[in-house]
Amino acid sequence: MDKVELKILALTETSQHSNNFTVVLGEVGGNRRLPVVIGIHEAQAIAIQLENVKTNRPFTHDLFKSMAEQFAIRITQVVISGLVEGVFHTTIYCSDQFQSHEIDSRTSDAIVLAMKFNSPIYIYESILAEAGIEVNDDNFPKSDFPSTTHKNEETSPLKSIEELELDLNEALKNENYELAARLRDEITKRKK
């Protein structure tokens, strides 16, 4: 299967759920974005890595890295390897001196560990084609997204597919990737 490398573009609080955040991954050398909803602890760990903050005591991901290094285990890559009912599944590939291993992981934890080990993040092309959002503007900000409206208004069953596609284009233009992901999912669901 073909893989596409991703990089972290932004991290923002999800306006509709106080303890959820969205990390936006971008296609390296391309214009597709992949918004992934994550929890508060993983968002904090990503923010600490992005800002290069030194903590007084190790967090869970730091502890994992220390243990892995003690046993000469390194993470070689992280691959978003599945999408089941809107949930991404991710595999961490690691190796020691003698053998390689594949470990199933939540995507949010895998992203944090990839950052800690300075390992690449990949996604299978088929998953990115299904779940990615194509943007036309490469001037993607590193700051937060604009806030979103209520979900029921955005994907109202009273709207036609054409209206939803117009809303999707507007959301992309405004770099509101969380809303764009919901609109994309609603359009896909209706077309099936």
PDB file of N, CA, C and O in Angstrom, residues 29-106:
ATOM      1  N   GLY A  29       4.366  17.913   1.061  1.00  0.00           N
ATOM      2  CA  GLY A  29       4.435  18.124  -0.380  1.00  0.00           C
ATOM      3  C   GLY A  29       3.086  18.135  -1.062  1.00  0.00           C
ATOM      4  O   GLY A  29       3.012  18.059  -2.288  1.00  0.00           O
ATOM      5  N   GLY A  30       2.011  18.236  -0.292  1.00  0.00           N
ATOM      6  CA  GLY A  30       0.671  18.248  -0.880  1.00  0.00           C
ATOM      7  C   GLY A  30      -0.235  19.217  -0.163  1.00  0.00           C
ATOM      8  O   GLY A  30       0.183  19.936   0.742  1.00  0.00           O
ATOM      9  N   ASN A  31      -1.499  19.206  -0.550  1.00  0.00           N
ATOM     10  CA  ASN A  31      -2.420  20.191   0.029  1.00  0.00           C
ATOM     11  C   ASN A  31      -3.621  19.546   0.722  1.00  0.00           C
ATOM     12  O   ASN A  31      -4.646  20.174   0.886  1.00  0.00           O
ATOM     13  N   ARG A  32      -3.455  18.304   1.174  1.00  0.00           N
ATOM     14  CA  ARG A  32      -4.535  17.676   1.932  1.00  0.00           C
ATOM     15  C   ARG A  32      -4.251  17.776   3.423  1.00  0.00           C
ATOM     16  O   ARG A  32      -3.095  17.738   3.852  1.00  0.00           O
ATOM     17  N   ARG A  33      -5.320  17.937   4.187  1.00  0.00           N
ATOM     18  CA  ARG A  33      -5.232  18.053   5.644  1.00  0.00           C
ATOM     19  C   ARG A  33      -6.043  16.930   6.277  1.00  0.00           C
ATOM     20  O   ARG A  33      -7.052  16.495   5.723  1.00  0.00           O
ATOM     21  N   LEU A  34      -5.607  16.479   7.450  1.00  0.00           N
ATOM     22  CA  LEU A  34      -6.307  15.436   8.174  1.00  0.00           C
ATOM     23  C   LEU A  34      -6.541  15.911   9.604  1.00  0.00           C
ATOM     24  O   LEU A  34      -5.621  15.919  10.413  1.00  0.00           O
ATOM     25  N   PRO A  35      -7.763  16.343   9.928  1.00  0.00           N
ATOM     26  CA  PRO A  35      -8.054  16.720  11.311  1.00  0.00           C
ATOM     27  C   PRO A  35      -8.323  15.471  12.151  1.00  0.00           C
ATOM     28  O   PRO A  35      -9.067  14.590  11.737  1.00  0.00           O
ATOM     29  N   VAL A  36      -7.687  15.398  13.317  1.00  0.00           N
ATOM     30  CA  VAL A  36      -7.850  14.260  14.215  1.00  0.00           C
ATOM     31  C   VAL A  36      -8.235  14.806  15.588  1.00  0.00           C
ATOM     32  O   VAL A  36      -7.508  15.611  16.168  1.00  0.00           O
ATOM     33  N   VAL A  37      -9.375  14.364  16.099  1.00  0.00           N
ATOM     34  CA  VAL A  37      -9.827  14.795  17.422  1.00  0.00           C
ATOM     35  C   VAL A  37      -9.077  13.977  18.464  1.00  0.00           C
ATOM     36  O   VAL A  37      -8.991  12.749  18.372  1.00  0.00           O
ATOM     37  N   ILE A  38      -8.530  14.673  19.462  1.00  0.00           N
ATOM     38  CA  ILE A  38      -7.739  14.025  20.505  1.00  0.00           C
ATOM     39  C   ILE A  38      -8.182  14.537  21.870  1.00  0.00           C
ATOM     40  O   ILE A  38      -8.886  15.544  21.978  1.00  0.00           O
ATOM     41  N   GLY A  39      -7.739  13.854  22.911  1.00  0.00           N
ATOM     42  CA  GLY A  39      -8.059  14.242  24.279  1.00  0.00           C
ATOM     43  C   GLY A  39      -7.135  15.322  24.809  1.00  0.00           C
ATOM     44  O   GLY A  39      -6.114  15.659  24.204  1.00  0.00           O
ATOM     45  N   ILE A  40      -7.489  15.815  25.978  1.00  0.00           N
ATOM     46  CA  ILE A  40      -6.764  16.933  26.584  1.00  0.00           C
ATOM     47  C   ILE A  40      -5.317  16.559  26.937  1.00  0.00           C
ATOM     48  O   ILE A  40      -4.401  17.361  26.766  1.00  0.00           O
ATOM     49  N   HIS A  41      -5.096  15.323  27.426  1.00  0.00           N
ATOM     50  CA  HIS A  41      -3.744  14.936  27.845  1.00  0.00           C
ATOM     51  C   HIS A  41      -2.797  14.815  26.653  1.00  0.00           C
ATOM     52  O   HIS A  41      -1.639  15.251  26.725  1.00  0.00           O
ATOM     53  N   GLU A  42      -3.296  14.242  25.561  1.00  0.00           N
ATOM     54  CA  GLU A  42      -2.468  14.131  24.367  1.00  0.00           C
ATOM     55  C   GLU A  42      -2.223  15.515  23.759  1.00  0.00           C
ATOM     56  O   GLU A  42      -1.138  15.802  23.264  1.00  0.00           O
ATOM     57  N   ALA A  43      -3.253  16.380  23.808  1.00  0.00           N
ATOM     58  CA  ALA A  43      -3.087  17.754  23.313  1.00  0.00           C
ATOM     59  C   ALA A  43      -2.008  18.480  24.117  1.00  0.00           C
ATOM     60  O   ALA A  43      -1.171  19.184  23.556  1.00  0.00           O
ATOM     61  N   GLN A  44      -2.028  18.273  25.424  1.00  0.00           N
ATOM     62  CA  GLN A  44      -1.012  18.896  26.278  1.00  0.00           C
ATOM     63  C   GLN A  44       0.379  18.372  25.914  1.00  0.00           C
ATOM     64  O   GLN A  44       1.333  19.144  25.793  1.00  0.00           O
ATOM     65  N   ALA A  45       0.486  17.065  25.700  1.00  0.00           N
ATOM     66  CA  ALA A  45       1.783  16.476  25.344  1.00  0.00           C
ATOM     67  C   ALA A  45       2.276  17.000  23.992  1.00  0.00           C
ATOM     68  O   ALA A  45       3.463  17.287  23.829  1.00  0.00           O
ATOM     69  N   ILE A  46       1.359  17.138  23.025  1.00  0.00           N
ATOM     70  CA  ILE A  46       1.744  17.674  21.709  1.00  0.00           C
ATOM     71  C   ILE A  46       2.171  19.131  21.845  1.00  0.00           C
ATOM     72  O   ILE A  46       3.183  19.545  21.273  1.00  0.00           O
ATOM     73  N   ALA A  47       1.413  19.904  22.620  1.00  0.00           N
ATOM     74  CA  ALA A  47       1.750  21.320  22.811  1.00  0.00           C
ATOM     75  C   ALA A  47       3.126  21.464  23.461  1.00  0.00           C
ATOM     76  O   ALA A  47       3.918  22.325  23.060  1.00  0.00           O
ATOM     77  N   ILE A  48       3.415  20.631  24.428  1.00  0.00           N
ATOM     78  CA  ILE A  48       4.721  20.675  25.098  1.00  0.00           C
ATOM     79  C   ILE A  48       5.838  20.388  24.096  1.00  0.00           C
ATOM     80  O   ILE A  48       6.877  21.051  24.093  1.00  0.00           O
ATOM     81  N   GLN A  49       5.615  19.414  23.225  1.00  0.00           N
ATOM     82  CA  GLN A  49       6.621  19.095  22.204  1.00  0.00           C
ATOM     83  C   GLN A  49       6.765  20.222  21.191  1.00  0.00           C
ATOM     84  O   GLN A  49       7.872  20.589  20.815  1.00  0.00           O
ATOM     85  N   LEU A  50       5.616  20.763  20.742  1.00  0.00           N
ATOM     86  CA  LEU A  50       5.660  21.841  19.745  1.00  0.00           C
ATOM     87  C   LEU A  50       6.382  23.068  20.278  1.00  0.00           C
ATOM     88  O   LEU A  50       7.109  23.744  19.547  1.00  0.00           O
ATOM     89  N   GLU A  51       6.168  23.358  21.556  1.00  0.00           N
ATOM     90  CA  GLU A  51       6.779  24.538  22.168  1.00  0.00           C
ATOM     91  C   GLU A  51       8.141  24.255  22.786  1.00  0.00           C
ATOM     92  O   GLU A  51       8.774  25.152  23.333  1.00  0.00           O
ATOM     93  N   ASN A  52       8.567  22.987  22.754  1.00  0.00           N
ATOM     94  CA  ASN A  52       9.844  22.571  23.322  1.00  0.00           C
ATOM     95  C   ASN A  52       9.969  22.956  24.795  1.00  0.00           C
ATOM     96  O   ASN A  52      10.991  23.473  25.244  1.00  0.00           O
ATOM     97  N   VAL A  53       8.902  22.686  25.561  1.00  0.00           N
ATOM     98  CA  VAL A  53       8.847  23.008  26.984  1.00  0.00           C
ATOM     99  C   VAL A  53       9.494  21.882  27.778  1.00  0.00           C
ATOM    100  O   VAL A  53       9.234  20.701  27.533  1.00  0.00           O
ATOM    101  N   LYS A  54      10.334  22.228  28.713  1.00  0.00           N
ATOM    102  CA  LYS A  54      10.944  21.244  29.615  1.00  0.00           C
ATOM    103  C   LYS A  54      10.083  21.150  30.874  1.00  0.00           C
ATOM    104  O   LYS A  54       9.780  22.155  31.508  1.00  0.00           O
ATOM    105  N   THR A  55       9.702  19.932  31.233  1.00  0.00           N
ATOM    106  CA  THR A  55       8.868  19.726  32.423  1.00  0.00           C
ATOM    107  C   THR A  55       9.735  19.257  33.586  1.00  0.00           C
ATOM    108  O   THR A  55      10.801  18.665  33.381  1.00  0.00           O
ATOM    109  N   ASN A  56       9.244  19.523  34.803  1.00  0.00           N
ATOM    110  CA  ASN A  56       9.993  19.119  35.994  1.00  0.00           C
ATOM    111  C   ASN A  56      10.050  17.607  36.160  1.00  0.00           C
ATOM    112  O   ASN A  56      11.062  17.065  36.569  1.00  0.00           O
ATOM    113  N   ARG A  57       8.940  16.947  35.873  1.00  0.00           N
ATOM    114  CA  ARG A  57       8.841  15.503  36.025  1.00  0.00           C
ATOM    115  C   ARG A  57       8.342  14.906  34.716  1.00  0.00           C
ATOM    116  O   ARG A  57       7.625  15.561  33.956  1.00  0.00           O
ATOM    117  N   PRO A  58       8.680  13.663  34.433  1.00  0.00           N
ATOM    118  CA  PRO A  58       8.263  13.058  33.167  1.00  0.00           C
ATOM    119  C   PRO A  58       6.761  12.764  33.128  1.00  0.00           C
ATOM    120  O   PRO A  58       6.187  12.330  34.125  1.00  0.00           O
ATOM    121  N   PHE A  59       6.154  13.017  31.973  1.00  0.00           N
ATOM    122  CA  PHE A  59       4.776  12.614  31.729  1.00  0.00           C
ATOM    123  C   PHE A  59       4.800  11.177  31.214  1.00  0.00           C
ATOM    124  O   PHE A  59       5.863  10.594  30.992  1.00  0.00           O
ATOM    125  N   THR A  60       3.632  10.610  30.984  1.00  0.00           N
ATOM    126  CA  THR A  60       3.533   9.213  30.565  1.00  0.00           C
ATOM    127  C   THR A  60       4.314   8.931  29.289  1.00  0.00           C
ATOM    128  O   THR A  60       5.033   7.922  29.201  1.00  0.00           O
ATOM    129  N   HIS A  61       4.205   9.808  28.302  1.00  0.00           N
ATOM    130  CA  HIS A  61       4.927   9.583  27.043  1.00  0.00           C
ATOM    131  C   HIS A  61       6.440   9.692  27.246  1.00  0.00           C
ATOM    132  O   HIS A  61       7.215   8.997  26.599  1.00  0.00           O
ATOM    133  N   ASP A  62       6.857  10.564  28.157  1.00  0.00           N
ATOM    134  CA  ASP A  62       8.281  10.672  28.492  1.00  0.00           C
ATOM    135  C   ASP A  62       8.771   9.385  29.148  1.00  0.00           C
ATOM    136  O   ASP A  62       9.868   8.909  28.856  1.00  0.00           O
ATOM    137  N   LEU A  63       7.939   8.841  30.028  1.00  0.00           N
ATOM    138  CA  LEU A  63       8.281   7.598  30.707  1.00  0.00           C
ATOM    139  C   LEU A  63       8.431   6.470  29.689  1.00  0.00           C
ATOM    140  O   LEU A  63       9.395   5.691  29.739  1.00  0.00           O
ATOM    141  N   PHE A  64       7.500   6.390  28.748  1.00  0.00           N
ATOM    142  CA  PHE A  64       7.592   5.360  27.706  1.00  0.00           C
ATOM    143  C   PHE A  64       8.887   5.508  26.918  1.00  0.00           C
ATOM    144  O   PHE A  64       9.580   4.525  26.652  1.00  0.00           O
ATOM    145  N   LYS A  65       9.220   6.734  26.565  1.00  0.00           N
ATOM    146  CA  LYS A  65      10.452   6.955  25.785  1.00  0.00           C
ATOM    147  C   LYS A  65      11.680   6.537  26.586  1.00  0.00           C
ATOM    148  O   LYS A  65      12.578   5.874  26.062  1.00  0.00           O
ATOM    149  N   SER A  66      11.721   6.899  27.865  1.00  0.00           N
ATOM    150  CA  SER A  66      12.863   6.521  28.707  1.00  0.00           C
ATOM    151  C   SER A  66      13.006   5.011  28.811  1.00  0.00           C
ATOM    152  O   SER A  66      14.112   4.465  28.710  1.00  0.00           O
ATOM    153  N   MET A  67      11.875   4.328  29.012  1.00  0.00           N
ATOM    154  CA  MET A  67      11.918   2.863  29.107  1.00  0.00           C
ATOM    155  C   MET A  67      12.376   2.249  27.781  1.00  0.00           C
ATOM    156  O   MET A  67      13.203   1.338  27.759  1.00  0.00           O
ATOM    157  N   ALA A  68      11.834   2.743  26.685  1.00  0.00           N
ATOM    158  CA  ALA A  68      12.213   2.212  25.372  1.00  0.00           C
ATOM    159  C   ALA A  68      13.705   2.406  25.129  1.00  0.00           C
ATOM    160  O   ALA A  68      14.393   1.481  24.660  1.00  0.00           O
ATOM    161  N   GLU A  69      14.212   3.574  25.464  1.00  0.00           N
ATOM    162  CA  GLU A  69      15.641   3.833  25.260  1.00  0.00           C
ATOM    163  C   GLU A  69      16.505   2.936  26.131  1.00  0.00           C
ATOM    164  O   GLU A  69      17.582   2.503  25.708  1.00  0.00           O
ATOM    165  N   GLN A  70      16.059   2.626  27.355  1.00  0.00           N
ATOM    166  CA  GLN A  70      16.809   1.730  28.240  1.00  0.00           C
ATOM    167  C   GLN A  70      16.955   0.341  27.641  1.00  0.00           C
ATOM    168  O   GLN A  70      17.936  -0.352  27.889  1.00  0.00           O
ATOM    169  N   PHE A  71      15.975  -0.062  26.849  1.00  0.00           N
ATOM    170  CA  PHE A  71      15.999  -1.387  26.227  1.00  0.00           C
ATOM    171  C   PHE A  71      16.387  -1.312  24.743  1.00  0.00           C
ATOM    172  O   PHE A  71      16.175  -2.261  23.993  1.00  0.00           O
ATOM    173  N   ALA A  72      16.960  -0.191  24.332  1.00  0.00           N
ATOM    174  CA  ALA A  72      17.444   0.020  22.960  1.00  0.00           C
ATOM    175  C   ALA A  72      16.338  -0.173  21.926  1.00  0.00           C
ATOM    176  O   ALA A  72      16.561  -0.699  20.846  1.00  0.00           O
ATOM    177  N   ILE A  73      15.142   0.270  22.281  1.00  0.00           N
ATOM    178  CA  ILE A  73      14.011   0.216  21.352  1.00  0.00           C
ATOM    179  C   ILE A  73      13.814   1.606  20.772  1.00  0.00           C
ATOM    180  O   ILE A  73      13.835   2.603  21.486  1.00  0.00           O
ATOM    181  N   ARG A  74      13.634   1.650  19.466  1.00  0.00           N
ATOM    182  CA  ARG A  74      13.369   2.941  18.828  1.00  0.00           C
ATOM    183  C   ARG A  74      12.123   2.813  17.963  1.00  0.00           C
ATOM    184  O   ARG A  74      11.816   1.740  17.443  1.00  0.00           O
ATOM    185  N   ILE A  75      11.414   3.910  17.839  1.00  0.00           N
ATOM    186  CA  ILE A  75      10.243   3.949  16.964  1.00  0.00           C
ATOM    187  C   ILE A  75      10.733   4.381  15.590  1.00  0.00           C
ATOM    188  O   ILE A  75      11.346   5.434  15.444  1.00  0.00           O
ATOM    189  N   THR A  76      10.474   3.539  14.595  1.00  0.00           N
ATOM    190  CA  THR A  76      10.951   3.833  13.249  1.00  0.00           C
ATOM    191  C   THR A  76       9.935   4.624  12.436  1.00  0.00           C
ATOM    192  O   THR A  76      10.313   5.418  11.583  1.00  0.00           O
ATOM    193  N   GLN A  77       8.640   4.384  12.701  1.00  0.00           N
ATOM    194  CA  GLN A  77       7.591   5.126  12.010  1.00  0.00           C
ATOM    195  C   GLN A  77       6.256   4.869  12.691  1.00  0.00           C
ATOM    196  O   GLN A  77       6.080   3.903  13.419  1.00  0.00           O
ATOM    197  N   VAL A  78       5.333   5.784  12.428  1.00  0.00           N
ATOM    198  CA  VAL A  78       3.956   5.669  12.882  1.00  0.00           C
ATOM    199  C   VAL A  78       3.098   5.714  11.629  1.00  0.00           C
ATOM    200  O   VAL A  78       3.309   6.575  10.773  1.00  0.00           O
ATOM    201  N   VAL A  79       2.139   4.781  11.525  1.00  0.00           N
ATOM    202  CA  VAL A  79       1.302   4.721  10.326  1.00  0.00           C
ATOM    203  C   VAL A  79      -0.171   4.705  10.728  1.00  0.00           C
ATOM    204  O   VAL A  79      -0.594   3.819  11.474  1.00  0.00           O
ATOM    205  N   ILE A  80      -0.915   5.699  10.241  1.00  0.00           N
ATOM    206  CA  ILE A  80      -2.371   5.671  10.403  1.00  0.00           C
ATOM    207  C   ILE A  80      -2.847   4.624   9.406  1.00  0.00           C
ATOM    208  O   ILE A  80      -2.801   4.826   8.203  1.00  0.00           O
ATOM    209  N   SER A  81      -3.273   3.489   9.950  1.00  0.00           N
ATOM    210  CA  SER A  81      -3.438   2.289   9.140  1.00  0.00           C
ATOM    211  C   SER A  81      -4.884   1.858   8.927  1.00  0.00           C
ATOM    212  O   SER A  81      -5.142   0.900   8.206  1.00  0.00           O
ATOM    213  N   GLY A  82      -5.822   2.558   9.557  1.00  0.00           N
ATOM    214  CA  GLY A  82      -7.217   2.175   9.388  1.00  0.00           C
ATOM    215  C   GLY A  82      -8.156   3.300   9.773  1.00  0.00           C
ATOM    216  O   GLY A  82      -7.786   4.218  10.503  1.00  0.00           O
ATOM    217  N   LEU A  83      -9.367   3.195   9.255  1.00  0.00           N
ATOM    218  CA  LEU A  83     -10.442   4.133   9.604  1.00  0.00           C
ATOM    219  C   LEU A  83     -11.702   3.302   9.725  1.00  0.00           C
ATOM    220  O   LEU A  83     -12.207   2.780   8.734  1.00  0.00           O
ATOM    221  N   VAL A  84     -12.186   3.138  10.947  1.00  0.00           N
ATOM    222  CA  VAL A  84     -13.358   2.314  11.212  1.00  0.00           C
ATOM    223  C   VAL A  84     -14.398   3.161  11.932  1.00  0.00           C
ATOM    224  O   VAL A  84     -14.152   3.650  13.037  1.00  0.00           O
ATOM    225  N   GLU A  85     -15.537   3.358  11.282  1.00  0.00           N
ATOM    226  CA  GLU A  85     -16.647   4.129  11.846  1.00  0.00           C
ATOM    227  C   GLU A  85     -16.178   5.487  12.370  1.00  0.00           C
ATOM    228  O   GLU A  85     -16.533   5.915  13.464  1.00  0.00           O
ATOM    229  N   GLY A  86     -15.342   6.150  11.588  1.00  0.00           N
ATOM    230  CA  GLY A  86     -14.882   7.487  11.931  1.00  0.00           C
ATOM    231  C   GLY A  86     -13.728   7.549  12.909  1.00  0.00           C
ATOM    232  O   GLY A  86     -13.290   8.626  13.297  1.00  0.00           O
ATOM    233  N   VAL A  87     -13.214   6.397  13.323  1.00  0.00           N
ATOM    234  CA  VAL A  87     -12.101   6.352  14.279  1.00  0.00           C
ATOM    235  C   VAL A  87     -10.850   5.865  13.556  1.00  0.00           C
ATOM    236  O   VAL A  87     -10.855   4.807  12.926  1.00  0.00           O
ATOM    237  N   PHE A  88      -9.779   6.645  13.660  1.00  0.00           N
ATOM    238  CA  PHE A  88      -8.508   6.254  13.048  1.00  0.00           C
ATOM    239  C   PHE A  88      -7.834   5.183  13.906  1.00  0.00           C
ATOM    240  O   PHE A  88      -7.868   5.242  15.131  1.00  0.00           O
ATOM    241  N   HIS A  89      -7.215   4.228  13.241  1.00  0.00           N
ATOM    242  CA  HIS A  89      -6.414   3.203  13.902  1.00  0.00           C
ATOM    243  C   HIS A  89      -4.974   3.400  13.444  1.00  0.00           C
ATOM    244  O   HIS A  89      -4.721   3.649  12.268  1.00  0.00           O
ATOM    245  N   THR A  90      -4.058   3.273  14.376  1.00  0.00           N
ATOM    246  CA  THR A  90      -2.666   3.590  14.080  1.00  0.00           C
ATOM    247  C   THR A  90      -1.741   2.490  14.570  1.00  0.00           C
ATOM    248  O   THR A  90      -1.980   1.898  15.625  1.00  0.00           O
ATOM    249  N   THR A  91      -0.698   2.243  13.808  1.00  0.00           N
ATOM    250  CA  THR A  91       0.311   1.244  14.153  1.00  0.00           C
ATOM    251  C   THR A  91       1.642   1.945  14.378  1.00  0.00           C
ATOM    252  O   THR A  91       2.064   2.773  13.569  1.00  0.00           O
ATOM    253  N   ILE A  92       2.277   1.602  15.489  1.00  0.00           N
ATOM    254  CA  ILE A  92       3.618   2.092  15.788  1.00  0.00           C
ATOM    255  C   ILE A  92       4.593   0.984  15.400  1.00  0.00           C
ATOM    256  O   ILE A  92       4.456  -0.156  15.838  1.00  0.00           O
ATOM    257  N   TYR A  93       5.554   1.323  14.555  1.00  0.00           N
ATOM    258  CA  TYR A  93       6.589   0.373  14.158  1.00  0.00           C
ATOM    259  C   TYR A  93       7.839   0.687  14.967  1.00  0.00           C
ATOM    260  O   TYR A  93       8.320   1.826  14.970  1.00  0.00           O
ATOM    261  N   CYS A  94       8.337  -0.318  15.671  1.00  0.00           N
ATOM    262  CA  CYS A  94       9.539  -0.109  16.469  1.00  0.00           C
ATOM    263  C   CYS A  94      10.465  -1.308  16.312  1.00  0.00           C
ATOM    264  O   CYS A  94      10.068  -2.364  15.829  1.00  0.00           O
ATOM    265  N   SER A  95      11.695  -1.098  16.716  1.00  0.00           N
ATOM    266  CA  SER A  95      12.668  -2.187  16.598  1.00  0.00           C
ATOM    267  C   SER A  95      13.713  -2.057  17.695  1.00  0.00           C
ATOM    268  O   SER A  95      13.960  -0.978  18.224  1.00  0.00           O
ATOM    269  N   ASP A  96      14.275  -3.199  18.021  1.00  0.00           N
ATOM    270  CA  ASP A  96      15.437  -3.228  18.898  1.00  0.00           C
ATOM    271  C   ASP A  96      16.596  -3.785  18.074  1.00  0.00           C
ATOM    272  O   ASP A  96      16.527  -3.787  16.848  1.00  0.00           O
ATOM    273  N   GLN A  97      17.618  -4.253  18.702  1.00  0.00           N
ATOM    274  CA  GLN A  97      18.782  -4.748  17.962  1.00  0.00           C
ATOM    275  C   GLN A  97      18.492  -6.031  17.192  1.00  0.00           C
ATOM    276  O   GLN A  97      19.216  -6.370  16.263  1.00  0.00           O
ATOM    277  N   PHE A  98      17.435  -6.745  17.553  1.00  0.00           N
ATOM    278  CA  PHE A  98      17.226  -8.081  17.009  1.00  0.00           C
ATOM    279  C   PHE A  98      15.981  -8.242  16.143  1.00  0.00           C
ATOM    280  O   PHE A  98      15.966  -9.070  15.250  1.00  0.00           O
ATOM    281  N   GLN A  99      14.945  -7.495  16.427  1.00  0.00           N
ATOM    282  CA  GLN A  99      13.700  -7.698  15.692  1.00  0.00           C
ATOM    283  C   GLN A  99      12.850  -6.430  15.650  1.00  0.00           C
ATOM    284  O   GLN A  99      13.086  -5.494  16.399  1.00  0.00           O
ATOM    285  N   SER A 100      11.873  -6.475  14.756  1.00  0.00           N
ATOM    286  CA  SER A 100      10.931  -5.362  14.609  1.00  0.00           C
ATOM    287  C   SER A 100       9.582  -5.764  15.186  1.00  0.00           C
ATOM    288  O   SER A 100       9.238  -6.950  15.217  1.00  0.00           O
ATOM    289  N   HIS A 101       8.837  -4.766  15.608  1.00  0.00           N
ATOM    290  CA  HIS A 101       7.530  -5.009  16.215  1.00  0.00           C
ATOM    291  C   HIS A 101       6.526  -3.998  15.684  1.00  0.00           C
ATOM    292  O   HIS A 101       6.885  -2.869  15.344  1.00  0.00           O
ATOM    293  N   GLU A 102       5.266  -4.410  15.642  1.00  0.00           N
ATOM    294  CA  GLU A 102       4.156  -3.524  15.298  1.00  0.00           C
ATOM    295  C   GLU A 102       3.228  -3.474  16.499  1.00  0.00           C
ATOM    296  O   GLU A 102       2.802  -4.513  17.009  1.00  0.00           O
ATOM    297  N   ILE A 103       2.908  -2.257  16.940  1.00  0.00           N
ATOM    298  CA  ILE A 103       2.079  -2.080  18.121  1.00  0.00           C
ATOM    299  C   ILE A 103       0.864  -1.241  17.764  1.00  0.00           C
ATOM    300  O   ILE A 103       1.006  -0.138  17.214  1.00  0.00           O
ATOM    301  N   ASP A 104      -0.325  -1.753  18.077  1.00  0.00           N
ATOM    302  CA  ASP A 104      -1.558  -1.012  17.863  1.00  0.00           C
ATOM    303  C   ASP A 104      -1.613   0.137  18.870  1.00  0.00           C
ATOM    304  O   ASP A 104      -1.246  -0.032  20.040  1.00  0.00           O
ATOM    305  N   SER A 105      -2.070   1.306  18.433  1.00  0.00           N
ATOM    306  CA  SER A 105      -2.065   2.483  19.296  1.00  0.00           C
ATOM    307  C   SER A 105      -3.220   3.410  18.951  1.00  0.00           C
ATOM    308  O   SER A 105      -3.696   3.427  17.815  1.00  0.00           O
ATOM    309  N   ARG A 106      -3.607   4.195  19.936  1.00  0.00           N
ATOM    310  CA  ARG A 106      -4.497   5.311  19.616  1.00  0.00           C
ATOM    311  C   ARG A 106      -3.672   6.298  18.791  1.00  0.00           C
ATOM    312  O   ARG A 106      -2.472   6.478  19.025  1.00  0.00           O
TER     313      ARG A 106
END
